[in-house]
Amino acid sequence: MEVEGAITADSVNCQNAVIRVDADRGVGAGPEVQEICGTDESVIQPIVSKNNIVRIRFFTSPDKVNGLKGFNFTWTEVKVTRGEEFS
């Protein structure tokens, strides 16, 4: 992932480009939207949808484009076994 900006354990600086991921779209959805930017993939937490719908939006400032490669999301089906629950 190469999107302008930076996310660290202490701060988020996604002023010129940001990927917003809303994994709880639809009925009963919560307000939580994860914002992602920068080049450090280790700070990105797994995103689990509770209802099989994820909305991904990319916002950028056209005058701030600096030639980075962008982003690529990969999804994997997760099967919850009996007794487990994602929160």
mmCIF file of C-alpha atoms in Angstrom:
data_model
loop_
_atom_site.group_PDB
_atom_site.id
_atom_site.type_symbol
_atom_site.label_atom_id
_atom_site.label_comp_id
_atom_site.label_asym_id
_atom_site.label_seq_id
_atom_site.Cartn_x
_atom_site.Cartn_y
_atom_site.Cartn_z
ATOM 1 C CA MET A 1 0.000 0.000 0.000
ATOM 2 C CA GLU A 2 1.311 3.416 -0.919
ATOM 3 C CA VAL A 3 -1.081 6.269 -0.170
ATOM 4 C CA GLU A 4 0.155 9.713 0.832
ATOM 5 C CA GLY A 5 0.061 10.434 4.561
ATOM 6 C CA ALA A 6 1.060 8.492 7.649
ATOM 7 C CA ILE A 7 -0.493 6.490 10.460
ATOM 8 C CA THR A 8 1.467 5.683 13.597
ATOM 9 C CA ALA A 9 0.490 4.332 16.996
ATOM 10 C CA ASP A 10 0.283 7.931 18.222
ATOM 11 C CA SER A 11 -1.151 9.928 15.306
ATOM 12 C CA VAL A 12 -2.989 9.935 11.984
ATOM 13 C CA ASN A 13 -2.035 12.348 9.188
ATOM 14 C CA CYS A 14 -4.232 11.629 6.152
ATOM 15 C CA GLN A 15 -4.771 15.210 4.974
ATOM 16 C CA ASN A 16 -4.018 14.758 1.255
ATOM 17 C CA ALA A 17 -5.260 11.210 0.634
ATOM 18 C CA VAL A 18 -7.316 8.729 2.644
ATOM 19 C CA ILE A 19 -9.042 5.384 2.191
ATOM 20 C CA ARG A 20 -12.227 5.159 4.270
ATOM 21 C CA VAL A 21 -13.514 1.665 4.981
ATOM 22 C CA ASP A 22 -16.994 1.183 6.411
ATOM 23 C CA ALA A 23 -17.468 -2.511 7.197
ATOM 24 C CA ASP A 24 -20.881 -2.138 8.843
ATOM 25 C CA ARG A 25 -23.166 -0.867 6.087
ATOM 26 C CA GLY A 26 -26.887 -1.589 6.087
ATOM 27 C CA VAL A 27 -29.485 -2.196 8.782
ATOM 28 C CA GLY A 28 -28.108 -1.845 12.300
ATOM 29 C CA ALA A 29 -24.800 -0.482 11.056
ATOM 30 C CA GLY A 30 -22.553 1.349 13.469
ATOM 31 C CA PRO A 31 -20.931 4.730 12.842
ATOM 32 C CA GLU A 32 -17.352 3.404 12.872
ATOM 33 C CA VAL A 33 -15.323 4.084 9.729
ATOM 34 C CA GLN A 34 -11.655 3.117 9.543
ATOM 35 C CA GLU A 35 -9.357 5.667 7.869
ATOM 36 C CA ILE A 36 -6.186 4.362 6.226
ATOM 37 C CA CYS A 37 -3.242 6.141 4.589
ATOM 38 C CA GLY A 38 0.546 5.992 4.407
ATOM 39 C CA THR A 39 2.895 3.181 3.444
ATOM 40 C CA ASP A 40 3.224 1.178 6.695
ATOM 41 C CA GLU A 41 0.919 -1.831 6.331
ATOM 42 C CA SER A 42 1.767 -3.091 9.834
ATOM 43 C CA VAL A 43 -0.467 -0.433 11.438
ATOM 44 C CA ILE A 44 -3.591 -1.568 9.552
ATOM 45 C CA GLN A 45 -5.887 -3.787 11.591
ATOM 46 C CA PRO A 46 -7.942 -6.556 9.925
ATOM 47 C CA ILE A 47 -11.385 -5.389 8.829
ATOM 48 C CA VAL A 48 -14.255 -7.810 9.479
ATOM 49 C CA SER A 49 -17.738 -7.094 8.150
ATOM 50 C CA LYS A 50 -20.636 -8.212 10.317
ATOM 51 C CA ASN A 51 -23.081 -8.307 7.392
ATOM 52 C CA ASN A 52 -21.021 -9.236 4.286
ATOM 53 C CA ILE A 53 -20.993 -5.645 2.990
ATOM 54 C CA VAL A 54 -17.982 -3.313 2.969
ATOM 55 C CA ARG A 55 -17.894 0.200 1.519
ATOM 56 C CA ILE A 56 -14.461 1.449 0.411
ATOM 57 C CA ARG A 57 -13.999 5.095 -0.586
ATOM 58 C CA PHE A 58 -10.795 6.799 -1.714
ATOM 59 C CA PHE A 59 -10.396 10.555 -1.344
ATOM 60 C CA THR A 60 -7.437 12.516 -2.666
ATOM 61 C CA SER A 61 -6.463 16.090 -3.368
ATOM 62 C CA PRO A 62 -5.716 16.357 -7.128
ATOM 63 C CA ASP A 63 -3.014 18.963 -6.592
ATOM 64 C CA LYS A 64 -1.197 16.719 -4.081
ATOM 65 C CA VAL A 65 -0.742 13.588 -6.214
ATOM 66 C CA ASN A 66 2.868 12.457 -5.809
ATOM 67 C CA GLY A 67 3.163 9.278 -7.889
ATOM 68 C CA LEU A 68 2.718 6.633 -5.191
ATOM 69 C CA LYS A 69 1.351 3.264 -6.321
ATOM 70 C CA GLY A 70 -2.046 3.390 -4.579
ATOM 71 C CA PHE A 71 -3.674 0.475 -2.791
ATOM 72 C CA ASN A 72 -4.908 -3.072 -3.267
ATOM 73 C CA PHE A 73 -7.382 -4.800 -0.948
ATOM 74 C CA THR A 74 -7.658 -8.574 -0.697
ATOM 75 C CA TRP A 75 -10.620 -10.244 0.938
ATOM 76 C CA THR A 76 -10.968 -13.631 2.557
ATOM 77 C CA GLU A 77 -14.133 -15.336 3.732
ATOM 78 C CA VAL A 78 -14.075 -15.930 7.485
ATOM 79 C CA LYS A 79 -16.272 -18.650 8.895
ATOM 80 C CA VAL A 80 -17.272 -18.245 12.523
ATOM 81 C CA THR A 81 -17.305 -21.581 14.308
ATOM 82 C CA ARG A 82 -19.684 -22.473 17.076
ATOM 83 C CA GLY A 83 -18.939 -20.557 20.267
ATOM 84 C CA GLU A 84 -16.994 -17.790 18.489
ATOM 85 C CA GLU A 85 -18.240 -14.322 17.742
ATOM 86 C CA PHE A 86 -16.650 -11.259 16.139
ATOM 87 C CA SER A 87 -17.237 -8.066 18.035
#
